Amino acid sequence: MKYLYAFLMLGLFCKDLAAQDAPQQSYQLIKTRNEVQYKNYYLLTLFQQLPELRKMLSTDTAFNNIYKSKTAQVNEAAKTCKTEISCYTKALKFTDEEIAHIGNRLALLYTENNPLGDLVKNHLIPSGCYAMFAKEQHKTLLVKAWEQDANAVNYAIGVYVEGNKPNYPKIDSISFTLTDKTFAELTSASALLSLQGNNKLFFEPAMLFALEALELNERNDAADYEPMAKGVNLATINQIKKTDWKKYPYSVILVPGAGPEEKDVALSPGGMIRCRLAALQYHKGMAPFIVVSGGRVHPYKTKFSEAYEMKKFLMETLQIPESAIIMEPHARHTTTNMRNCARLMFRYGMPIDKAGMVCTVKSQSYYITDILLERCKKELGYYPYKNGKRLSDSESEFYLNTTSLQIDFDEPLDP
């Protein structure tokens, strides 16, 4: 009996440890006025926003030396680079050596009970933003999170200043011609601006330069309709709190976007049909909420948001109440339609073990169940959802995976 009790207690202990290393629905992201920043660089945002941690980093001699060196490089670039774009980016991007050096310093400073230890336990793990590293030792998780954010900063600068090819060049490329003298002038001014204000932490010049690059390219898509919980999704969130989930087979009906290719078309025929299919399922009582998912994607730099236009169609044409519609206005691909829906299901407090329903046209429906998961693994590095049963040619079940909360470092428009 004694051994059985010990075995049961060990099982409970292991379960508690596993829970400690899992994302928590009760966790509230620490946000900044710049939504693009905290969505792309959550660790760096926490470095800024947590007072004890900021003090620790700002008083560290090694980090201060890195900041001074970066400042000197930027000032020298402003004097000498002229029209050579790569000269400015070389001064601001993190080198592999700098990334390794900073990672080593963070690891050296880390203890379980100091501000860096608290950062990992109280923010990095429960937020889920670095979920792919959750099984690592806490010190290692911290270093990997730093490496991810540093690479994310470099990626944004690479695409939107240096003109490197993004993952999807037709919809996400730089807006400027690299040989344009005006662009060089803007880049020089942006480099100097990255040193202004109360920006004294070692990473801030590079991060601000990356954020300014996204802004100059009109690529602040990650901030669209934010804060959604206080705006476009407020009515739905209030309804979620009152929902009796036992009354419904599914938590949500997901409608993936279908962007038009014509510049002046707000909502494509495909988007209309998908909304109508979803409305049928909603009226059958299959789920209390419809998630419309899609950003400003097609054609290049369109001003129309797929999610907004689908919500408008559902409300005005199909008479679906606003409190039953969740907007997800950031996804740029079918992979992120699924990932972002899973994220909102988790963040908005829906039961994580209850299936959702994807509702779309036949070709995309089978693509989602038969092919998409492996594309997600290839492009995102993980599976953001799990397939359930096929319900018809246009409907199928899916279950969220909390790894979907992982920030995607090389998709700054929808990280």
mmCIF file of C-alpha atoms in Angstrom, residues 11-355:
data_model
loop_
_atom_site.group_PDB
_atom_site.id
_atom_site.type_symbol
_atom_site.label_atom_id
_atom_site.label_comp_id
_atom_site.label_asym_id
_atom_site.label_seq_id
_atom_site.Cartn_x
_atom_site.Cartn_y
_atom_site.Cartn_z
ATOM 1 C CA GLY A 11 2.438 10.637 -10.830
ATOM 2 C CA LEU A 12 0.790 13.746 -9.391
ATOM 3 C CA PHE A 13 4.187 15.426 -9.000
ATOM 4 C CA CYS A 14 5.094 14.700 -12.620
ATOM 5 C CA LYS A 15 1.688 15.968 -13.720
ATOM 6 C CA ASP A 16 2.264 19.218 -11.803
ATOM 7 C CA LEU A 17 5.687 19.620 -13.418
ATOM 8 C CA ALA A 18 4.180 19.092 -16.872
ATOM 9 C CA ALA A 19 1.504 21.696 -16.122
ATOM 10 C CA GLN A 20 4.186 24.169 -15.045
ATOM 11 C CA ASP A 21 5.849 23.813 -18.438
ATOM 12 C CA ALA A 22 2.621 24.282 -20.400
ATOM 13 C CA PRO A 23 0.922 27.469 -21.624
ATOM 14 C CA GLN A 24 -1.732 28.809 -19.280
ATOM 15 C CA GLN A 25 -5.081 30.172 -20.457
ATOM 16 C CA SER A 26 -5.116 32.507 -17.472
ATOM 17 C CA TYR A 27 -1.889 34.182 -18.614
ATOM 18 C CA GLN A 28 -2.315 37.731 -19.911
ATOM 19 C CA LEU A 29 0.229 38.914 -22.465
ATOM 20 C CA ILE A 30 2.142 42.022 -21.454
ATOM 21 C CA LYS A 31 1.471 44.411 -24.290
ATOM 22 C CA THR A 32 2.899 47.678 -25.562
ATOM 23 C CA ARG A 33 1.302 50.482 -27.548
ATOM 24 C CA ASN A 34 3.155 49.065 -30.536
ATOM 25 C CA GLU A 35 1.365 45.770 -31.167
ATOM 26 C CA VAL A 36 3.846 44.847 -33.906
ATOM 27 C CA GLN A 37 6.594 44.837 -31.282
ATOM 28 C CA TYR A 38 5.153 42.536 -28.649
ATOM 29 C CA LYS A 39 3.773 40.139 -31.251
ATOM 30 C CA ASN A 40 7.148 39.732 -32.956
ATOM 31 C CA TYR A 41 9.590 40.242 -30.097
ATOM 32 C CA TYR A 42 7.899 39.179 -26.893
ATOM 33 C CA LEU A 43 11.083 38.444 -24.940
ATOM 34 C CA LEU A 44 12.538 41.855 -25.853
ATOM 35 C CA THR A 45 9.248 43.468 -24.841
ATOM 36 C CA LEU A 46 9.458 41.748 -21.450
ATOM 37 C CA PHE A 47 13.052 42.967 -21.090
ATOM 38 C CA GLN A 48 11.657 46.489 -21.414
ATOM 39 C CA GLN A 49 8.406 46.161 -19.482
ATOM 40 C CA LEU A 50 9.366 44.191 -16.345
ATOM 41 C CA PRO A 51 10.942 46.810 -14.000
ATOM 42 C CA GLU A 52 13.304 44.559 -12.029
ATOM 43 C CA LEU A 53 14.465 42.816 -15.173
ATOM 44 C CA ARG A 54 15.011 46.079 -17.025
ATOM 45 C CA LYS A 55 17.075 47.374 -14.099
ATOM 46 C CA MET A 56 19.140 44.199 -14.067
ATOM 47 C CA LEU A 57 19.944 44.417 -17.786
ATOM 48 C CA SER A 58 20.510 48.192 -17.841
ATOM 49 C CA THR A 59 23.077 48.041 -15.019
ATOM 50 C CA ASP A 60 25.041 45.105 -16.402
ATOM 51 C CA THR A 61 28.461 46.195 -17.630
ATOM 52 C CA ALA A 62 28.665 43.658 -20.459
ATOM 53 C CA PHE A 63 25.289 44.686 -21.889
ATOM 54 C CA ASN A 64 26.146 48.369 -21.527
ATOM 55 C CA ASN A 65 29.317 47.789 -23.518
ATOM 56 C CA ILE A 66 27.282 46.123 -26.281
ATOM 57 C CA TYR A 67 24.941 49.117 -26.371
ATOM 58 C CA LYS A 68 27.853 51.582 -26.530
ATOM 59 C CA SER A 69 29.477 49.604 -29.331
ATOM 60 C CA LYS A 70 26.230 49.467 -31.308
ATOM 61 C CA THR A 71 25.698 53.209 -30.804
ATOM 62 C CA ALA A 72 29.198 53.980 -32.093
ATOM 63 C CA GLN A 73 28.648 51.768 -35.147
ATOM 64 C CA VAL A 74 25.360 53.471 -36.008
ATOM 65 C CA ASN A 75 26.788 56.980 -35.617
ATOM 66 C CA GLU A 76 29.727 56.040 -37.830
ATOM 67 C CA ALA A 77 27.366 54.548 -40.413
ATOM 68 C CA ALA A 78 25.334 57.759 -40.529
ATOM 69 C CA LYS A 79 28.524 59.676 -41.340
ATOM 70 C CA THR A 80 30.033 57.333 -43.920
ATOM 71 C CA CYS A 81 27.471 54.993 -45.518
ATOM 72 C CA LYS A 82 25.804 57.570 -47.801
ATOM 73 C CA THR A 83 23.692 55.547 -50.285
ATOM 74 C CA GLU A 84 25.021 52.082 -49.389
ATOM 75 C CA ILE A 85 22.083 50.357 -47.690
ATOM 76 C CA SER A 86 24.018 47.307 -46.510
ATOM 77 C CA CYS A 87 26.400 49.621 -44.657
ATOM 78 C CA TYR A 88 23.574 50.789 -42.381
ATOM 79 C CA THR A 89 22.167 47.314 -41.822
ATOM 80 C CA LYS A 90 25.599 45.934 -40.975
ATOM 81 C CA ALA A 91 25.810 48.474 -38.162
ATOM 82 C CA LEU A 92 22.415 47.549 -36.736
ATOM 83 C CA LYS A 93 21.800 43.843 -37.306
ATOM 84 C CA PHE A 94 23.041 41.344 -34.745
ATOM 85 C CA THR A 95 26.012 39.298 -35.906
ATOM 86 C CA ASP A 96 26.190 35.591 -35.100
ATOM 87 C CA GLU A 97 28.984 36.396 -32.666
ATOM 88 C CA GLU A 98 26.889 39.034 -30.894
ATOM 89 C CA ILE A 99 23.921 36.694 -30.623
ATOM 90 C CA ALA A 100 26.109 33.981 -29.108
ATOM 91 C CA HIS A 101 27.845 36.429 -26.751
ATOM 92 C CA ILE A 102 24.551 37.856 -25.479
ATOM 93 C CA GLY A 103 23.104 34.363 -25.069
ATOM 94 C CA ASN A 104 26.119 33.304 -23.024
ATOM 95 C CA ARG A 105 25.803 36.409 -20.849
ATOM 96 C CA LEU A 106 22.115 35.757 -20.192
ATOM 97 C CA ALA A 107 22.923 32.159 -19.268
ATOM 98 C CA LEU A 108 25.673 33.339 -16.901
ATOM 99 C CA LEU A 109 23.361 35.822 -15.181
ATOM 100 C CA TYR A 110 20.446 33.383 -14.926
ATOM 101 C CA THR A 111 19.469 31.885 -11.603
ATOM 102 C CA GLU A 112 16.186 30.230 -10.771
ATOM 103 C CA ASN A 113 15.194 32.930 -8.274
ATOM 104 C CA ASN A 114 16.449 36.145 -9.899
ATOM 105 C CA PRO A 115 14.526 38.302 -12.444
ATOM 106 C CA LEU A 116 15.642 36.078 -15.338
ATOM 107 C CA GLY A 117 14.404 32.977 -13.543
ATOM 108 C CA ASP A 118 11.111 34.697 -12.799
ATOM 109 C CA LEU A 119 10.901 35.739 -16.449
ATOM 110 C CA VAL A 120 11.022 32.127 -17.634
ATOM 111 C CA LYS A 121 8.644 30.729 -14.992
ATOM 112 C CA ASN A 122 6.109 33.544 -14.982
ATOM 113 C CA HIS A 123 6.122 34.677 -18.610
ATOM 114 C CA LEU A 124 8.030 32.693 -21.231
ATOM 115 C CA ILE A 125 6.472 29.340 -20.367
ATOM 116 C CA PRO A 126 2.871 30.322 -19.479
ATOM 117 C CA SER A 127 2.602 32.709 -22.458
ATOM 118 C CA GLY A 128 3.283 29.891 -24.930
ATOM 119 C CA CYS A 129 5.177 32.342 -27.158
ATOM 120 C CA TYR A 130 8.239 30.059 -27.065
ATOM 121 C CA ALA A 131 6.320 26.784 -26.801
ATOM 122 C CA MET A 132 8.738 24.875 -29.020
ATOM 123 C CA PHE A 133 11.401 25.238 -26.306
ATOM 124 C CA ALA A 134 9.147 24.394 -23.342
ATOM 125 C CA LYS A 135 10.820 21.034 -22.687
ATOM 126 C CA GLU A 136 14.288 22.592 -22.455
ATOM 127 C CA GLN A 137 15.953 23.453 -19.169
ATOM 128 C CA HIS A 138 14.849 26.937 -18.157
ATOM 129 C CA LYS A 139 18.245 28.509 -18.770
ATOM 130 C CA THR A 140 18.356 26.967 -22.242
ATOM 131 C CA LEU A 141 14.812 28.131 -22.959
ATOM 132 C CA LEU A 142 15.859 31.709 -22.110
ATOM 133 C CA VAL A 143 18.809 31.561 -24.491
ATOM 134 C CA LYS A 144 16.740 30.056 -27.306
ATOM 135 C CA ALA A 145 14.052 32.707 -26.838
ATOM 136 C CA TRP A 146 16.738 35.382 -27.139
ATOM 137 C CA GLU A 147 18.125 33.762 -30.274
ATOM 138 C CA GLN A 148 14.649 33.635 -31.785
ATOM 139 C CA ASP A 149 13.962 37.328 -31.144
ATOM 140 C CA ALA A 150 17.389 38.373 -32.410
ATOM 141 C CA ASN A 151 16.857 36.388 -35.608
ATOM 142 C CA ALA A 152 13.376 37.901 -35.951
ATOM 143 C CA VAL A 153 14.849 41.425 -35.782
ATOM 144 C CA ASN A 154 17.493 40.493 -38.354
ATOM 145 C CA TYR A 155 14.881 38.939 -40.627
ATOM 146 C CA ALA A 156 12.696 42.062 -40.689
ATOM 147 C CA ILE A 157 15.714 44.254 -41.449
ATOM 148 C CA GLY A 158 16.868 41.796 -44.109
ATOM 149 C CA VAL A 159 13.561 41.856 -45.980
ATOM 150 C CA TYR A 160 12.371 45.430 -45.458
ATOM 151 C CA VAL A 161 15.686 47.282 -45.623
ATOM 152 C CA GLU A 162 18.090 45.031 -47.535
ATOM 153 C CA GLY A 163 15.398 43.761 -49.898
ATOM 154 C CA ASN A 164 15.910 40.051 -49.225
ATOM 155 C CA LYS A 165 13.190 37.732 -50.488
ATOM 156 C CA PRO A 166 10.508 36.945 -47.890
ATOM 157 C CA ASN A 167 8.843 33.547 -47.723
ATOM 158 C CA TYR A 168 6.104 34.773 -50.067
ATOM 159 C CA PRO A 169 7.627 37.411 -52.398
ATOM 160 C CA LYS A 170 4.434 38.144 -54.354
ATOM 161 C CA ILE A 171 2.592 39.461 -51.313
ATOM 162 C CA ASP A 172 5.241 40.389 -48.717
ATOM 163 C CA SER A 173 8.198 42.010 -50.504
ATOM 164 C CA ILE A 174 9.851 45.368 -49.795
ATOM 165 C CA SER A 175 8.073 48.485 -51.099
ATOM 166 C CA PHE A 176 11.204 50.433 -52.104
ATOM 167 C CA THR A 177 13.809 50.311 -54.845
ATOM 168 C CA LEU A 178 17.188 49.798 -53.175
ATOM 169 C CA THR A 179 19.007 52.147 -55.554
ATOM 170 C CA ASP A 180 16.609 55.018 -54.887
ATOM 171 C CA LYS A 181 18.478 57.880 -53.164
ATOM 172 C CA THR A 182 15.345 58.753 -51.207
ATOM 173 C CA PHE A 183 15.323 55.283 -49.679
ATOM 174 C CA ALA A 184 18.962 55.667 -48.621
ATOM 175 C CA GLU A 185 18.109 58.988 -46.972
ATOM 176 C CA LEU A 186 15.179 57.415 -45.129
ATOM 177 C CA THR A 187 17.392 54.534 -44.009
ATOM 178 C CA SER A 188 20.045 56.902 -42.677
ATOM 179 C CA ALA A 189 17.459 58.907 -40.740
ATOM 180 C CA SER A 190 15.878 55.716 -39.421
ATOM 181 C CA ALA A 191 19.258 54.483 -38.184
ATOM 182 C CA LEU A 192 19.796 57.672 -36.179
ATOM 183 C CA LEU A 193 16.235 57.602 -34.851
ATOM 184 C CA SER A 194 16.901 54.146 -33.418
ATOM 185 C CA LEU A 195 19.272 55.782 -30.913
ATOM 186 C CA GLN A 196 16.892 58.494 -29.731
ATOM 187 C CA GLY A 197 14.716 58.701 -26.645
ATOM 188 C CA ASN A 198 15.077 56.520 -23.578
ATOM 189 C CA ASN A 199 16.539 53.619 -25.524
ATOM 190 C CA LYS A 200 19.509 52.344 -23.555
ATOM 191 C CA LEU A 201 19.101 48.562 -23.530
ATOM 192 C CA PHE A 202 21.528 46.588 -25.677
ATOM 193 C CA PHE A 203 18.932 45.343 -28.181
ATOM 194 C CA GLU A 204 16.835 48.492 -28.593
ATOM 195 C CA PRO A 205 18.595 50.181 -31.551
ATOM 196 C CA ALA A 206 18.294 47.068 -33.719
ATOM 197 C CA MET A 207 14.706 46.349 -32.649
ATOM 198 C CA LEU A 208 13.577 49.943 -33.259
ATOM 199 C CA PHE A 209 15.286 49.973 -36.655
ATOM 200 C CA ALA A 210 13.379 46.793 -37.591
ATOM 201 C CA LEU A 211 10.073 48.263 -36.401
ATOM 202 C CA GLU A 212 10.696 51.483 -38.339
ATOM 203 C CA ALA A 213 11.437 49.428 -41.453
ATOM 204 C CA LEU A 214 8.074 47.682 -41.179
ATOM 205 C CA GLU A 215 6.361 51.033 -40.660
ATOM 206 C CA LEU A 216 8.057 52.689 -43.664
ATOM 207 C CA ASN A 217 7.023 49.748 -45.838
ATOM 208 C CA GLU A 218 3.412 50.044 -44.624
ATOM 209 C CA ARG A 219 3.779 46.564 -43.179
ATOM 210 C CA ASN A 220 2.295 46.949 -39.721
ATOM 211 C CA ASP A 221 -0.275 44.262 -40.596
ATOM 212 C CA ALA A 222 0.323 42.467 -37.291
ATOM 213 C CA ALA A 223 -1.303 45.417 -35.536
ATOM 214 C CA ASP A 224 -4.485 45.412 -37.639
ATOM 215 C CA TYR A 225 -7.616 45.846 -35.500
ATOM 216 C CA GLU A 226 -5.646 45.519 -32.276
ATOM 217 C CA PRO A 227 -6.506 45.464 -29.446
ATOM 218 C CA MET A 228 -9.167 43.099 -30.781
ATOM 219 C CA ALA A 229 -10.357 42.054 -27.329
ATOM 220 C CA LYS A 230 -11.396 45.639 -26.626
ATOM 221 C CA GLY A 231 -12.711 46.364 -30.121
ATOM 222 C CA VAL A 232 -13.840 44.110 -32.951
ATOM 223 C CA ASN A 233 -14.129 41.008 -30.745
ATOM 224 C CA LEU A 234 -15.389 42.608 -27.529
ATOM 225 C CA ALA A 235 -19.034 41.603 -28.034
ATOM 226 C CA THR A 236 -17.994 38.027 -28.753
ATOM 227 C CA ILE A 237 -15.699 37.791 -25.738
ATOM 228 C CA ASN A 238 -18.528 38.936 -23.505
ATOM 229 C CA GLN A 239 -20.697 36.220 -25.056
ATOM 230 C CA ILE A 240 -17.996 33.557 -24.593
ATOM 231 C CA LYS A 241 -18.093 34.161 -20.837
ATOM 232 C CA LYS A 242 -21.805 33.272 -20.801
ATOM 233 C CA THR A 243 -21.653 30.286 -23.173
ATOM 234 C CA ASP A 244 -22.847 26.846 -22.085
ATOM 235 C CA TRP A 245 -20.456 24.734 -24.142
ATOM 236 C CA LYS A 246 -22.394 21.531 -23.475
ATOM 237 C CA LYS A 247 -25.138 22.739 -25.801
ATOM 238 C CA TYR A 248 -22.905 22.643 -28.878
ATOM 239 C CA PRO A 249 -20.997 19.867 -30.673
ATOM 240 C CA TYR A 250 -18.210 22.308 -31.610
ATOM 241 C CA SER A 251 -16.623 25.398 -30.123
ATOM 242 C CA VAL A 252 -16.267 27.403 -33.355
ATOM 243 C CA ILE A 253 -16.898 27.278 -37.079
ATOM 244 C CA LEU A 254 -13.730 28.448 -38.831
ATOM 245 C CA VAL A 255 -14.055 30.158 -42.213
ATOM 246 C CA PRO A 256 -10.642 30.441 -43.967
ATOM 247 C CA GLY A 257 -10.229 33.564 -46.100
ATOM 248 C CA ALA A 258 -10.299 33.642 -49.888
ATOM 249 C CA GLY A 259 -8.661 36.835 -51.066
ATOM 250 C CA PRO A 260 -9.666 38.445 -54.368
ATOM 251 C CA GLU A 261 -6.986 39.125 -56.971
ATOM 252 C CA GLU A 262 -8.678 42.294 -58.293
ATOM 253 C CA LYS A 263 -7.485 45.479 -56.600
ATOM 254 C CA ASP A 264 -10.898 47.075 -56.009
ATOM 255 C CA VAL A 265 -12.813 43.943 -54.948
ATOM 256 C CA ALA A 266 -13.472 43.822 -51.193
ATOM 257 C CA LEU A 267 -14.772 40.254 -50.860
ATOM 258 C CA SER A 268 -14.223 37.456 -53.343
ATOM 259 C CA PRO A 269 -16.976 35.090 -54.525
ATOM 260 C CA GLY A 270 -15.120 32.336 -52.683
ATOM 261 C CA GLY A 271 -15.325 34.338 -49.475
ATOM 262 C CA MET A 272 -19.071 34.799 -49.904
ATOM 263 C CA ILE A 273 -19.677 31.080 -50.491
ATOM 264 C CA ARG A 274 -17.601 30.095 -47.464
ATOM 265 C CA CYS A 275 -19.577 32.517 -45.293
ATOM 266 C CA ARG A 276 -22.855 31.049 -46.538
ATOM 267 C CA LEU A 277 -21.657 27.509 -45.789
ATOM 268 C CA ALA A 278 -20.665 28.576 -42.277
ATOM 269 C CA ALA A 279 -23.963 30.381 -41.685
ATOM 270 C CA LEU A 280 -25.836 27.150 -42.470
ATOM 271 C CA GLN A 281 -23.858 25.287 -39.803
ATOM 272 C CA TYR A 282 -24.334 28.124 -37.316
ATOM 273 C CA HIS A 283 -28.115 28.050 -37.777
ATOM 274 C CA LYS A 284 -28.051 24.276 -37.232
ATOM 275 C CA GLY A 285 -26.581 25.000 -33.782
ATOM 276 C CA MET A 286 -23.268 23.291 -34.526
ATOM 277 C CA ALA A 287 -21.222 25.988 -32.724
ATOM 278 C CA PRO A 288 -21.932 29.268 -30.933
ATOM 279 C CA PHE A 289 -19.288 31.239 -32.829
ATOM 280 C CA ILE A 290 -17.994 31.734 -36.372
ATOM 281 C CA VAL A 291 -14.318 32.639 -36.789
ATOM 282 C CA VAL A 292 -13.565 34.568 -39.986
ATOM 283 C CA SER A 293 -9.841 34.387 -40.737
ATOM 284 C CA GLY A 294 -7.734 36.317 -43.225
ATOM 285 C CA GLY A 295 -5.630 39.470 -43.398
ATOM 286 C CA ARG A 296 -4.785 42.106 -45.989
ATOM 287 C CA VAL A 297 -3.159 39.692 -48.409
ATOM 288 C CA HIS A 298 -4.336 39.617 -52.047
ATOM 289 C CA PRO A 299 -3.490 41.458 -54.193
ATOM 290 C CA TYR A 300 -0.142 42.955 -53.107
ATOM 291 C CA LYS A 301 -0.673 45.599 -50.385
ATOM 292 C CA THR A 302 -4.457 45.537 -50.658
ATOM 293 C CA LYS A 303 -6.341 47.749 -48.232
ATOM 294 C CA PHE A 304 -9.129 45.188 -47.782
ATOM 295 C CA SER A 305 -9.078 42.791 -44.833
ATOM 296 C CA GLU A 306 -10.572 39.386 -45.630
ATOM 297 C CA ALA A 307 -11.786 38.875 -42.053
ATOM 298 C CA TYR A 308 -13.409 42.294 -41.838
ATOM 299 C CA GLU A 309 -15.175 41.913 -45.168
ATOM 300 C CA MET A 310 -16.428 38.428 -44.258
ATOM 301 C CA LYS A 311 -17.706 39.676 -40.896
ATOM 302 C CA LYS A 312 -19.474 42.529 -42.670
ATOM 303 C CA PHE A 313 -21.066 40.057 -45.128
ATOM 304 C CA LEU A 314 -22.175 37.719 -42.348
ATOM 305 C CA MET A 315 -23.795 40.558 -40.425
ATOM 306 C CA GLU A 316 -25.325 42.643 -43.193
ATOM 307 C CA THR A 317 -26.290 39.977 -45.728
ATOM 308 C CA LEU A 318 -26.720 36.817 -43.679
ATOM 309 C CA GLN A 319 -28.001 38.439 -40.473
ATOM 310 C CA ILE A 320 -25.527 36.724 -38.126
ATOM 311 C CA PRO A 321 -25.246 38.715 -34.848
ATOM 312 C CA GLU A 322 -21.924 40.436 -34.141
ATOM 313 C CA SER A 323 -21.665 38.664 -30.793
ATOM 314 C CA ALA A 324 -21.373 35.349 -32.688
ATOM 315 C CA ILE A 325 -18.492 36.423 -34.970
ATOM 316 C CA ILE A 326 -14.802 36.362 -34.062
ATOM 317 C CA MET A 327 -12.491 38.302 -36.368
ATOM 318 C CA GLU A 328 -9.001 36.923 -36.981
ATOM 319 C CA PRO A 329 -7.591 39.577 -39.357
ATOM 320 C CA HIS A 330 -3.933 38.543 -39.571
ATOM 321 C CA ALA A 331 -3.586 35.155 -41.305
ATOM 322 C CA ARG A 332 -1.903 35.281 -44.711
ATOM 323 C CA HIS A 333 -2.060 31.579 -45.626
ATOM 324 C CA THR A 334 -4.178 28.515 -44.895
ATOM 325 C CA THR A 335 -1.501 27.389 -42.435
ATOM 326 C CA THR A 336 -2.072 30.482 -40.337
ATOM 327 C CA ASN A 337 -5.851 30.401 -40.771
ATOM 328 C CA MET A 338 -5.643 27.194 -38.726
ATOM 329 C CA ARG A 339 -2.886 28.356 -36.372
ATOM 330 C CA ASN A 340 -4.449 31.721 -35.567
ATOM 331 C CA CYS A 341 -7.882 30.216 -34.973
ATOM 332 C CA ALA A 342 -6.314 27.751 -32.526
ATOM 333 C CA ARG A 343 -4.576 30.660 -30.801
ATOM 334 C CA LEU A 344 -7.799 32.631 -30.360
ATOM 335 C CA MET A 345 -9.648 29.575 -29.073
ATOM 336 C CA PHE A 346 -6.968 29.283 -26.378
ATOM 337 C CA ARG A 347 -6.542 32.995 -25.618
ATOM 338 C CA TYR A 348 -10.287 33.616 -25.433
ATOM 339 C CA GLY A 349 -10.790 30.863 -22.870
ATOM 340 C CA MET A 350 -12.614 28.231 -24.896
ATOM 341 C CA PRO A 351 -12.413 24.588 -23.729
ATOM 342 C CA ILE A 352 -9.152 23.284 -25.198
ATOM 343 C CA ASP A 353 -10.393 19.699 -25.506
ATOM 344 C CA LYS A 354 -13.488 20.641 -27.542
ATOM 345 C CA ALA A 355 -13.225 20.314 -31.317
#
